[in-house]
XYZ file of C-alpha atoms in Angstrom:
468
model
C -12.560 -9.643 -9.938
C -10.049 -6.780 -10.114
C -8.272 -6.021 -6.853
C -8.031 -2.260 -6.977
C -5.616 -2.311 -4.042
C -2.965 -4.070 -6.108
C -3.168 -1.961 -9.254
C -0.576 0.732 -9.959
C -1.642 4.304 -9.280
C -1.428 5.350 -12.928
C -3.664 2.445 -13.945
C -6.226 3.369 -11.289
C -6.278 6.950 -12.567
C -6.800 5.703 -16.131
C -9.687 3.451 -15.109
C -11.392 6.147 -13.044
C -10.855 8.860 -15.653
C -12.401 6.766 -18.427
C -15.321 5.717 -16.258
C -14.364 2.050 -16.385
C -14.624 2.081 -12.578
C -15.902 4.708 -10.200
C -13.793 6.672 -7.758
C -16.189 5.529 -5.022
C -15.454 1.869 -5.831
C -11.711 2.431 -5.679
C -11.894 4.463 -2.488
C -14.196 1.976 -0.780
C -11.789 -0.842 -1.613
C -8.861 1.050 -0.090
C -10.782 1.964 3.057
C -11.680 -1.708 3.481
C -8.065 -2.710 2.908
C -6.885 -0.306 5.578
C -9.446 -1.724 8.005
C -8.090 -5.199 7.278
C -4.337 -4.589 7.459
C -3.764 -1.581 9.661
C -4.464 -3.382 12.952
C -1.462 -5.588 12.114
C 0.758 -2.895 10.628
C -0.060 0.224 12.646
C 0.935 2.244 9.589
C -1.923 4.758 9.300
C -2.011 6.737 12.545
C -4.389 9.603 11.694
C -7.275 8.734 9.401
C -9.230 11.245 7.389
C -13.004 11.188 7.846
C -14.119 8.299 5.604
C -17.454 9.972 4.854
C -15.663 13.082 3.690
C -13.384 10.945 1.526
C -16.426 9.267 -0.014
C -17.996 12.658 -0.707
C -14.812 13.682 -2.503
C -14.923 10.454 -4.515
C -18.564 11.080 -5.462
C -17.693 14.619 -6.534
C -14.862 13.245 -8.670
C -17.272 10.797 -10.304
C -19.704 13.622 -11.020
C -16.938 15.648 -12.654
C -16.058 12.705 -14.871
C -19.698 12.140 -15.803
C -20.076 15.802 -16.826
C -16.964 15.638 -18.965
C -15.086 18.169 -16.830
C -11.302 18.353 -17.148
C -9.786 15.774 -14.795
C -6.537 15.966 -12.886
C -3.494 13.734 -13.173
C -4.415 12.065 -9.861
C -8.181 11.915 -10.425
C -9.733 10.023 -7.488
C -6.409 8.540 -6.387
C -6.210 7.335 -2.748
C -2.968 8.688 -1.232
C -1.400 8.966 2.206
C 1.005 11.508 3.636
C 3.898 11.029 6.032
C 3.161 12.593 9.403
C 5.764 15.318 8.960
C 3.663 17.416 6.541
C 0.624 19.514 7.265
C -2.722 18.294 5.918
C -5.710 20.552 6.477
C -8.060 19.244 9.165
C -5.847 16.369 10.274
C -3.983 16.165 13.573
C -0.314 16.225 12.662
C 2.397 15.326 15.166
C 5.758 14.447 13.638
C 5.617 11.425 15.951
C 5.705 13.603 19.079
C 2.887 14.156 21.593
C 4.007 17.743 22.173
C 3.641 18.684 18.491
C 0.111 17.333 18.061
C -2.107 19.977 16.480
C -4.813 20.218 13.860
C -3.329 21.618 10.660
C -5.078 24.584 9.081
C -3.322 24.361 5.721
C -1.680 21.879 3.370
C 1.986 21.387 2.653
C 2.722 22.476 -0.916
C 3.258 18.881 -2.066
C -0.104 17.872 -0.562
C -1.996 20.824 -2.024
C -0.624 20.013 -5.477
C -1.754 16.394 -5.227
C -5.213 17.469 -4.083
C -5.431 20.027 -6.896
C -4.897 17.151 -9.347
C -7.713 15.127 -7.780
C -5.976 12.955 -5.168
C -7.919 12.005 -2.045
C -5.861 11.985 1.161
C -6.734 9.005 3.362
C -4.626 10.098 6.320
C -1.188 10.369 7.890
C 1.362 7.588 8.308
C 3.642 6.748 11.211
C 7.160 8.101 11.762
C 9.806 7.988 14.495
C 9.595 10.858 16.963
C 10.863 14.098 15.384
C 11.615 11.948 12.289
C 14.870 10.946 14.011
C 14.976 7.212 13.525
C 15.716 4.204 11.384
C 12.378 2.620 12.218
C 8.921 4.105 12.679
C 8.310 3.788 16.392
C 7.271 6.459 18.889
C 5.603 6.869 22.265
C 2.512 8.471 20.742
C 1.382 5.838 18.241
C 3.677 2.873 18.824
C 5.527 0.762 16.306
C 4.845 0.092 12.626
C 5.409 -3.470 11.385
C 6.710 -4.773 8.071
C 3.946 -6.410 5.980
C 6.332 -9.167 4.846
C 7.248 -10.106 8.417
C 5.542 -8.392 11.340
C 8.549 -9.065 13.571
C 10.669 -6.818 11.336
C 10.717 -3.099 10.682
C 9.521 -1.396 7.511
C 12.160 1.217 8.314
C 12.110 4.917 8.907
C 11.436 7.579 8.893
C 8.841 7.035 6.120
C 8.128 3.513 7.381
C 4.389 3.944 7.877
C 3.968 5.092 4.291
C 6.025 2.227 2.872
C 4.221 -0.428 4.900
C 0.752 0.798 3.958
C 1.504 1.203 0.247
C 3.140 -2.255 0.143
C 0.064 -3.777 1.792
C -2.332 -2.112 -0.655
C -3.803 0.478 1.708
C -2.916 3.408 -0.559
C -1.801 3.784 -4.152
C 0.749 6.550 -3.550
C 2.462 8.190 -0.605
C 4.483 11.333 -0.017
C 7.597 10.766 2.085
C 10.632 12.779 3.108
C 14.297 11.876 2.908
C 17.173 13.553 4.723
C 19.321 10.466 5.215
C 17.600 7.647 3.337
C 14.130 8.013 4.864
C 12.249 7.308 1.630
C 14.629 4.774 0.148
C 15.346 2.561 3.178
C 11.627 1.912 3.871
C 11.059 1.216 0.160
C 13.908 -1.320 0.211
C 12.563 -2.914 3.405
C 8.968 -2.993 2.173
C 9.489 -3.939 -1.465
C 8.069 -0.836 -3.132
C 9.558 1.884 -5.324
C 10.665 5.269 -4.078
C 12.455 8.378 -5.294
C 14.506 10.958 -3.460
C 14.423 13.656 -6.125
C 17.182 16.103 -6.865
C 17.368 18.444 -3.908
C 15.248 21.509 -4.702
C 12.892 19.823 -7.143
C 9.903 19.499 -4.766
C 9.180 22.292 -2.262
C 9.222 21.280 1.404
C 6.902 24.061 2.501
C 4.453 22.854 5.147
C 6.630 20.844 7.512
C 5.313 19.975 10.958
C 8.738 21.006 12.275
C 8.714 24.396 10.536
C 9.984 25.422 7.146
C 13.323 26.959 8.176
C 15.438 23.809 8.497
C 18.773 25.479 9.111
C 21.730 23.165 8.661
C 19.418 20.364 7.472
C 18.052 22.520 4.630
C 20.503 21.356 1.941
C 19.858 17.662 2.569
C 16.127 17.020 3.147
C 13.783 16.260 0.224
C 10.147 15.268 -0.242
C 9.391 12.523 -2.734
C 6.930 9.895 -4.001
C 6.570 6.277 -2.870
C 4.483 3.732 -4.802
C 4.203 0.134 -5.966
C 5.404 0.893 -9.495
C 8.053 3.137 -11.024
C 5.660 4.926 -13.443
C 3.724 6.004 -10.353
C 6.839 7.711 -9.023
C 6.948 9.860 -12.130
C 3.231 10.579 -11.780
C 3.779 11.870 -8.253
C 6.957 13.731 -9.173
C 5.342 15.468 -12.142
C 2.579 16.787 -9.875
C 4.734 17.925 -6.931
C 7.633 19.286 -9.011
C 8.480 22.982 -9.212
C 9.078 25.996 -6.951
C 6.388 27.586 -4.796
C 8.191 30.860 -3.966
C 8.261 29.787 -0.332
C 10.931 27.097 -0.115
C 14.241 28.924 -0.642
C 15.844 25.796 -2.103
C 13.170 24.982 -4.710
C 14.114 25.908 -8.276
C 12.353 25.823 -11.681
C 14.316 22.997 -13.314
C 13.036 21.203 -16.443
C 11.754 17.682 -15.685
C 11.413 15.744 -18.935
C 10.071 12.193 -19.058
C 11.561 8.729 -18.472
C 10.192 7.774 -21.892
C 12.635 10.241 -23.470
C 15.704 8.532 -21.950
C 17.678 6.356 -24.368
C 19.024 3.549 -22.200
C 21.383 2.448 -24.962
C 23.458 5.613 -24.488
C 23.880 5.343 -20.709
C 27.176 4.649 -18.961
C 26.694 2.792 -15.705
C 29.017 2.535 -12.712
C 28.267 -0.201 -10.210
C 29.781 -1.063 -6.850
C 28.998 -3.201 -3.802
C 31.163 -2.024 -0.907
C 31.299 1.676 -0.039
C 33.927 1.164 2.642
C 31.415 1.493 5.474
C 28.658 -1.112 5.174
C 29.501 -4.037 2.860
C 26.365 -5.846 1.691
C 25.353 -9.333 2.697
C 25.808 -12.078 0.122
C 22.094 -11.962 -0.692
C 22.089 -8.221 -1.315
C 25.339 -8.381 -3.290
C 23.872 -11.062 -5.555
C 20.766 -8.975 -6.259
C 22.781 -5.824 -7.028
C 25.099 -7.814 -9.307
C 22.110 -9.306 -11.117
C 20.701 -5.820 -11.638
C 23.993 -4.614 -13.084
C 24.086 -7.635 -15.394
C 20.554 -6.888 -16.582
C 21.663 -3.384 -17.521
C 24.611 -4.694 -19.557
C 22.094 -5.897 -22.127
C 20.511 -2.468 -22.707
C 23.090 0.212 -21.850
C 26.322 1.362 -23.478
C 28.703 0.546 -20.628
C 28.514 -1.118 -17.224
C 31.734 -0.869 -15.212
C 32.719 -1.688 -11.669
C 33.769 1.656 -10.206
C 33.495 3.112 -6.718
C 33.788 6.819 -5.898
C 36.784 7.107 -3.593
C 35.049 9.540 -1.245
C 32.184 7.233 -0.253
C 33.935 6.089 2.912
C 33.613 9.663 4.242
C 29.823 9.783 3.905
C 28.852 9.025 7.487
C 31.394 11.333 9.063
C 30.295 14.227 6.888
C 26.509 13.834 7.000
C 25.639 11.864 10.119
C 28.304 13.061 12.537
C 28.853 16.571 11.207
C 25.290 17.576 10.280
C 22.809 15.360 12.098
C 24.600 14.876 15.410
C 25.858 18.418 15.307
C 29.104 18.561 17.246
C 27.775 20.166 20.452
C 27.194 16.902 22.362
C 23.486 17.238 21.650
C 23.080 20.303 23.857
C 21.336 22.481 21.294
C 18.810 19.823 20.300
C 18.146 18.900 23.922
C 17.467 22.558 24.692
C 15.018 22.691 21.787
C 13.256 19.590 23.083
C 12.996 20.971 26.616
C 11.610 24.232 25.278
C 8.621 22.433 23.734
C 8.173 20.024 26.654
C 9.498 16.906 24.928
C 11.066 15.341 28.019
C 10.274 11.645 27.474
C 12.060 10.642 24.259
C 10.998 7.470 22.497
C 13.456 4.663 21.736
C 14.863 6.011 18.491
C 15.035 9.616 19.659
C 16.807 8.508 22.838
C 19.368 6.655 20.734
C 19.847 9.736 18.569
C 20.519 11.842 21.668
C 22.911 9.232 23.057
C 24.943 9.353 19.848
C 24.841 13.147 19.712
C 26.271 13.388 23.235
C 29.428 11.641 22.012
C 30.221 14.101 19.218
C 31.926 17.407 19.857
C 33.877 19.728 17.583
C 34.688 23.416 17.468
C 33.224 26.124 15.266
C 36.523 26.152 13.389
C 36.169 22.409 12.813
C 32.547 22.904 11.737
C 33.677 25.349 9.049
C 36.262 22.852 7.886
C 33.615 20.127 7.707
C 31.415 22.315 5.506
C 34.365 22.673 3.152
C 34.797 18.894 3.261
C 31.161 18.438 2.248
C 31.648 20.627 -0.809
C 34.879 18.768 -1.599
C 32.925 15.498 -1.421
C 30.351 16.886 -3.843
C 33.029 18.037 -6.250
C 34.716 14.618 -6.158
C 31.393 12.930 -6.874
C 30.686 15.231 -9.813
C 34.173 14.546 -11.155
C 33.500 10.815 -10.886
C 30.241 11.255 -12.813
C 32.047 12.834 -15.771
C 32.450 9.244 -16.966
C 29.021 7.904 -15.981
C 25.326 8.707 -16.152
C 24.123 6.551 -13.264
C 25.475 4.618 -10.288
C 23.909 1.274 -9.384
C 24.530 -0.120 -5.928
C 22.983 -1.422 -2.714
C 20.244 0.476 -0.966
C 20.922 -1.199 2.377
C 23.468 -3.893 3.311
C 20.764 -6.367 4.429
C 17.054 -6.965 4.010
C 14.721 -5.591 6.681
C 15.989 -6.276 10.191
C 14.030 -7.171 13.322
C 12.656 -4.279 15.343
C 15.072 -2.280 17.508
C 17.811 -2.237 14.846
C 17.364 1.342 13.675
C 19.756 4.084 14.697
C 21.859 1.677 16.747
C 23.087 0.425 13.354
C 23.151 3.797 11.621
C 26.072 2.869 9.362
C 23.620 0.688 7.437
C 22.379 3.937 5.879
C 25.714 4.887 4.312
C 24.795 3.900 0.732
C 21.683 6.067 0.945
C 23.195 9.048 2.750
C 25.758 9.492 -0.034
C 23.042 11.007 -2.192
C 21.665 13.244 0.514
C 25.173 14.685 0.576
C 25.337 15.060 -3.208
C 21.728 16.180 -3.557
C 21.364 13.945 -6.612
C 18.242 11.976 -7.547
C 18.280 8.411 -6.231
C 15.591 5.778 -6.675
C 15.071 2.348 -5.153
C 13.155 -0.556 -6.655
C 12.710 -4.175 -5.616
C 14.949 -6.498 -7.641
C 15.063 -9.634 -5.516
C 13.958 -11.616 -2.486
C 15.938 -12.966 0.456
C 15.910 -16.566 1.590
C 13.488 -15.441 4.306
C 11.073 -14.010 1.747
C 12.010 -10.383 2.366
C 12.297 -7.782 -0.410
C 15.711 -6.606 -1.572
C 15.975 -3.290 -3.349
C 18.631 -1.746 -5.586
C 19.527 1.948 -5.597
C 20.088 3.912 -8.809
C 21.485 7.445 -8.580
C 21.791 9.838 -11.498
C 23.428 13.168 -12.186
C 21.791 16.246 -10.616
C 18.428 17.152 -12.182
C 18.430 13.941 -14.228
C 15.630 12.422 -12.141
C 14.032 10.904 -15.226
C 17.264 9.050 -16.011
C 17.198 7.370 -12.612
C 13.512 6.554 -13.129
C 14.145 5.117 -16.595
C 16.806 2.781 -15.224
C 14.793 1.580 -12.226
C 11.835 1.229 -14.569
C 13.833 -1.191 -16.679
C 14.936 -3.094 -13.575
C 11.336 -3.292 -12.413
C 10.335 -4.894 -15.709
C 13.310 -7.262 -15.577
C 12.798 -8.465 -12.001
C 9.096 -7.925 -11.359
C 9.194 -5.158 -8.773
C 6.617 -5.148 -5.998
C 4.956 -8.397 -4.953
C 1.942 -8.503 -2.646
C 2.705 -9.548 0.928
C 0.698 -12.280 2.610
C -0.892 -10.912 5.768
C -2.918 -13.210 7.966
C -6.377 -11.730 8.117
C -5.448 -9.182 5.438
């Protein structure tokens, strides 16, 4: 019997669109899967009304039976990270003080729904999305489906855990410092941080004017297969005349990318967080696999990578005012009892102080970093390297080990597309992902490369959950 909860999203859409299976069957299977695994994972924290979801599935089946035009995500069960508004659901951003019923959809969500997707609910995040694992005082902690004593990561950890465990076929995450890619690495699924500006971020729980964070935060797809990332990207892509950063850039298709012409740079150590032997071996194996199908694979490391954390984490995230501004914002909304990860963020912020003159200099340094990276890419089409220096860690190893995110944060600084796919397994049975970054707007190139790696190494593998 087919397990609908293990099939790729694009295959589910094909089966439902052709009438080989009904949308009700697929939805019922996913609702049952959530009932089985979510008590262990605590990944889905706000569930949509299951009867309403079934009515939507029945309507989708009726449309198919009548021969109506069907959307790209016809009947597809999806979940949304609890940082985006979803009409009728209680959104929170992981904070009790932000809990409110949304009266509209984020642009990315409305586009998925317009193509036939059925939203099953919202997934867990760290409070205010400030965290390396998805744990907050409102909903508690999300667990990794491959080892419940370990974290699926953050801040899109709830989405990654549920998709990996088969509770949804596709998720929408956000990524300002690795928050899509780290959970995908930890949870063994595929994820894409698109080129900054490709998907509108309109509809954030935290408001749409992100200030200094605006140039770094992206929304993106998370799924069990790389073709599903392109499915999600193709639906959410394009400006909405509301997000000031979203632009009308051509997308293309991964199928149009000629791997044989690509020049690949690969590195292991970025000067901040050298990978463990297990991770290094997986990244090296991925680079070797690409030697067989690409024009060039060379060991080369951008010289500026060792400045990543100082420029993005210290200068942008922590802010330079010893946390005073953020603490004032929190007090203004009544957020006076920070959860573990938010408390750690504040503790780090209180240690960083620099002047307005220094802040201006740091903004220049960020542009200099970007220019150096573009200069490096004159000789290459993609960079292949670690996503994280280790497999998923035990709980309570999030922001306290923030340097682990350095490989990922490099491409929040550049704004380039960066994808992660599972390419190996640790001795403890944990997934190990590899990151592939491409030139700006060449999202399909990154997807073509991780697609090849997925075929070479197998990609996602179902976790074994007791009782699930």
